[in-house]
JSON list of C-alpha atoms in Angstrom, two decimals:
[
{"chain": "N", "resi": 500, "resn": "UNK", "atom": "CA", "xyz": [20.55, -10.87, -9.80]},
{"chain": "N", "resi": 501, "resn": "UNK", "atom": "CA", "xyz": [18.66, -13.95, -8.35]},
{"chain": "N", "resi": 502, "resn": "UNK", "atom": "CA", "xyz": [21.68, -15.90, -9.55]},
{"chain": "N", "resi": 503, "resn": "UNK", "atom": "CA", "xyz": [19.85, -17.95, -12.32]},
{"chain": "N", "resi": 504, "resn": "UNK", "atom": "CA", "xyz": [21.82, -16.17, -15.08]},
{"chain": "N", "resi": 505, "resn": "UNK", "atom": "CA", "xyz": [18.62, -14.72, -16.62]},
{"chain": "N", "resi": 506, "resn": "UNK", "atom": "CA", "xyz": [17.59, -11.07, -16.12]},
{"chain": "N", "resi": 507, "resn": "UNK", "atom": "CA", "xyz": [13.79, -11.29, -15.64]},
{"chain": "N", "resi": 508, "resn": "UNK", "atom": "CA", "xyz": [12.29, -7.98, -15.07]},
{"chain": "N", "resi": 509, "resn": "UNK", "atom": "CA", "xyz": [8.66, -9.35, -15.15]},
{"chain": "N", "resi": 510, "resn": "UNK", "atom": "CA", "xyz": [8.76, -12.24, -12.66]},
{"chain": "N", "resi": 511, "resn": "UNK", "atom": "CA", "xyz": [11.96, -11.98, -10.48]},
{"chain": "N", "resi": 512, "resn": "UNK", "atom": "CA", "xyz": [11.78, -9.38, -7.66]},
{"chain": "N", "resi": 513, "resn": "UNK", "atom": "CA", "xyz": [15.49, -9.54, -7.10]},
{"chain": "N", "resi": 514, "resn": "UNK", "atom": "CA", "xyz": [16.06, -8.82, -10.71]},
{"chain": "N", "resi": 515, "resn": "UNK", "atom": "CA", "xyz": [13.54, -5.95, -10.67]},
{"chain": "N", "resi": 516, "resn": "UNK", "atom": "CA", "xyz": [14.91, -4.32, -7.58]},
{"chain": "N", "resi": 517, "resn": "UNK", "atom": "CA", "xyz": [18.51, -4.67, -8.71]},
{"chain": "N", "resi": 518, "resn": "UNK", "atom": "CA", "xyz": [17.64, -3.11, -12.06]},
{"chain": "N", "resi": 519, "resn": "UNK", "atom": "CA", "xyz": [16.01, -0.14, -10.37]},
{"chain": "N", "resi": 520, "resn": "UNK", "atom": "CA", "xyz": [18.86, 0.31, -7.91]},
{"chain": "N", "resi": 521, "resn": "UNK", "atom": "CA", "xyz": [21.33, 0.20, -10.88]},
{"chain": "N", "resi": 522, "resn": "UNK", "atom": "CA", "xyz": [19.30, 2.77, -12.80]},
{"chain": "N", "resi": 523, "resn": "UNK", "atom": "CA", "xyz": [19.24, 5.18, -9.70]},
{"chain": "N", "resi": 524, "resn": "UNK", "atom": "CA", "xyz": [22.93, 4.58, -9.16]},
{"chain": "N", "resi": 525, "resn": "UNK", "atom": "CA", "xyz": [23.78, 5.54, -12.65]},
{"chain": "N", "resi": 526, "resn": "UNK", "atom": "CA", "xyz": [21.86, 8.80, -12.09]},
{"chain": "N", "resi": 527, "resn": "UNK", "atom": "CA", "xyz": [23.71, 9.90, -9.09]},
{"chain": "N", "resi": 528, "resn": "UNK", "atom": "CA", "xyz": [21.89, 8.04, -6.08]},
{"chain": "N", "resi": 529, "resn": "UNK", "atom": "CA", "xyz": [24.11, 8.27, -2.97]},
{"chain": "N", "resi": 530, "resn": "UNK", "atom": "CA", "xyz": [23.66, 5.36, -0.65]},
{"chain": "N", "resi": 531, "resn": "UNK", "atom": "CA", "xyz": [22.83, 6.80, 2.71]},
{"chain": "N", "resi": 532, "resn": "UNK", "atom": "CA", "xyz": [22.37, 10.25, 1.25]},
{"chain": "N", "resi": 533, "resn": "UNK", "atom": "CA", "xyz": [19.58, 12.63, 2.12]},
{"chain": "N", "resi": 534, "resn": "UNK", "atom": "CA", "xyz": [16.26, 12.00, 0.40]},
{"chain": "N", "resi": 535, "resn": "UNK", "atom": "CA", "xyz": [13.94, 14.67, 1.57]},
{"chain": "N", "resi": 536, "resn": "UNK", "atom": "CA", "xyz": [14.89, 17.76, 3.49]},
{"chain": "N", "resi": 537, "resn": "UNK", "atom": "CA", "xyz": [12.51, 20.62, 4.29]},
{"chain": "N", "resi": 538, "resn": "UNK", "atom": "CA", "xyz": [13.53, 23.63, 2.14]},
{"chain": "N", "resi": 539, "resn": "UNK", "atom": "CA", "xyz": [15.83, 26.31, 3.37]},
{"chain": "N", "resi": 540, "resn": "UNK", "atom": "CA", "xyz": [17.18, 27.52, 0.05]},
{"chain": "N", "resi": 541, "resn": "UNK", "atom": "CA", "xyz": [15.77, 28.75, -3.26]},
{"chain": "N", "resi": 542, "resn": "UNK", "atom": "CA", "xyz": [16.29, 25.41, -5.04]},
{"chain": "N", "resi": 543, "resn": "UNK", "atom": "CA", "xyz": [13.17, 23.61, -3.97]},
{"chain": "N", "resi": 544, "resn": "UNK", "atom": "CA", "xyz": [10.64, 21.09, -5.14]},
{"chain": "N", "resi": 545, "resn": "UNK", "atom": "CA", "xyz": [6.97, 21.76, -4.26]},
{"chain": "N", "resi": 546, "resn": "UNK", "atom": "CA", "xyz": [4.75, 19.03, -3.05]},
{"chain": "N", "resi": 547, "resn": "UNK", "atom": "CA", "xyz": [1.15, 20.01, -3.75]},
{"chain": "N", "resi": 548, "resn": "UNK", "atom": "CA", "xyz": [-0.65, 18.74, -0.72]},
{"chain": "N", "resi": 549, "resn": "UNK", "atom": "CA", "xyz": [-4.37, 19.17, 0.17]},
{"chain": "N", "resi": 550, "resn": "UNK", "atom": "CA", "xyz": [-3.29, 21.37, 3.16]},
{"chain": "N", "resi": 551, "resn": "UNK", "atom": "CA", "xyz": [-1.10, 23.51, 0.93]},
{"chain": "N", "resi": 552, "resn": "UNK", "atom": "CA", "xyz": [2.26, 23.15, -0.71]},
{"chain": "N", "resi": 553, "resn": "UNK", "atom": "CA", "xyz": [5.33, 22.00, 1.15]},
{"chain": "N", "resi": 554, "resn": "UNK", "atom": "CA", "xyz": [8.75, 22.66, -0.16]},
{"chain": "N", "resi": 555, "resn": "UNK", "atom": "CA", "xyz": [11.82, 20.40, -0.11]},
{"chain": "N", "resi": 556, "resn": "UNK", "atom": "CA", "xyz": [15.51, 20.72, -1.07]},
{"chain": "N", "resi": 557, "resn": "UNK", "atom": "CA", "xyz": [16.53, 19.31, -4.44]},
{"chain": "N", "resi": 558, "resn": "UNK", "atom": "CA", "xyz": [18.82, 16.67, -2.82]},
{"chain": "N", "resi": 559, "resn": "UNK", "atom": "CA", "xyz": [21.00, 14.44, -5.08]},
{"chain": "N", "resi": 560, "resn": "UNK", "atom": "CA", "xyz": [18.80, 11.47, -4.18]},
{"chain": "N", "resi": 561, "resn": "UNK", "atom": "CA", "xyz": [15.51, 13.37, -4.75]},
{"chain": "N", "resi": 562, "resn": "UNK", "atom": "CA", "xyz": [16.74, 14.38, -8.23]},
{"chain": "N", "resi": 563, "resn": "UNK", "atom": "CA", "xyz": [17.87, 10.88, -9.04]},
{"chain": "N", "resi": 564, "resn": "UNK", "atom": "CA", "xyz": [14.42, 9.52, -8.12]},
{"chain": "N", "resi": 565, "resn": "UNK", "atom": "CA", "xyz": [12.77, 12.17, -10.21]},
{"chain": "N", "resi": 566, "resn": "UNK", "atom": "CA", "xyz": [14.58, 10.82, -13.28]},
{"chain": "N", "resi": 567, "resn": "UNK", "atom": "CA", "xyz": [12.69, 7.57, -12.78]},
{"chain": "N", "resi": 568, "resn": "UNK", "atom": "CA", "xyz": [9.31, 9.26, -12.34]},
{"chain": "N", "resi": 569, "resn": "UNK", "atom": "CA", "xyz": [8.97, 13.06, -12.66]},
{"chain": "N", "resi": 570, "resn": "UNK", "atom": "CA", "xyz": [6.21, 13.35, -10.14]},
{"chain": "N", "resi": 571, "resn": "UNK", "atom": "CA", "xyz": [7.51, 14.70, -6.82]},
{"chain": "N", "resi": 572, "resn": "UNK", "atom": "CA", "xyz": [4.49, 13.11, -5.05]},
{"chain": "N", "resi": 573, "resn": "UNK", "atom": "CA", "xyz": [5.58, 9.68, -6.37]},
{"chain": "N", "resi": 574, "resn": "UNK", "atom": "CA", "xyz": [9.18, 10.31, -4.99]},
{"chain": "N", "resi": 575, "resn": "UNK", "atom": "CA", "xyz": [7.83, 11.37, -1.67]},
{"chain": "N", "resi": 576, "resn": "UNK", "atom": "CA", "xyz": [5.49, 8.31, -1.48]},
{"chain": "N", "resi": 577, "resn": "UNK", "atom": "CA", "xyz": [8.37, 5.97, -2.37]},
{"chain": "N", "resi": 578, "resn": "UNK", "atom": "CA", "xyz": [10.61, 7.63, 0.27]},
{"chain": "N", "resi": 579, "resn": "UNK", "atom": "CA", "xyz": [7.83, 7.43, 2.96]},
{"chain": "N", "resi": 580, "resn": "UNK", "atom": "CA", "xyz": [7.21, 3.72, 2.14]},
{"chain": "N", "resi": 581, "resn": "UNK", "atom": "CA", "xyz": [11.00, 3.03, 2.39]},
{"chain": "N", "resi": 582, "resn": "UNK", "atom": "CA", "xyz": [11.05, 4.69, 5.92]},
{"chain": "N", "resi": 583, "resn": "UNK", "atom": "CA", "xyz": [8.08, 2.54, 6.93]},
{"chain": "N", "resi": 584, "resn": "UNK", "atom": "CA", "xyz": [9.80, -0.64, 5.79]},
{"chain": "N", "resi": 585, "resn": "UNK", "atom": "CA", "xyz": [12.94, 0.31, 7.64]},
{"chain": "N", "resi": 586, "resn": "UNK", "atom": "CA", "xyz": [10.95, 0.91, 10.80]},
{"chain": "N", "resi": 587, "resn": "UNK", "atom": "CA", "xyz": [9.32, -2.48, 10.66]},
{"chain": "N", "resi": 588, "resn": "UNK", "atom": "CA", "xyz": [12.55, -4.38, 9.65]}
]
């Protein structure tokens, strides 16, 4: 993806990020779709927090992220980081 004609998933950040984006897209990621919504239905994902569990909807994007890493805490951390990066951009 960095235009050098070689896919380098160890040293090229553009190639690494494009590979992850492609993986998520193939698993149903919806650009601009909801990531984490507080639960209002029975299909939920619990996040075990120190203050007690919080429950979130199983959105399409949350489920796609969970195919990359099955930890809901990992998915929540990635989404939180993405939000912070957007705020600072």
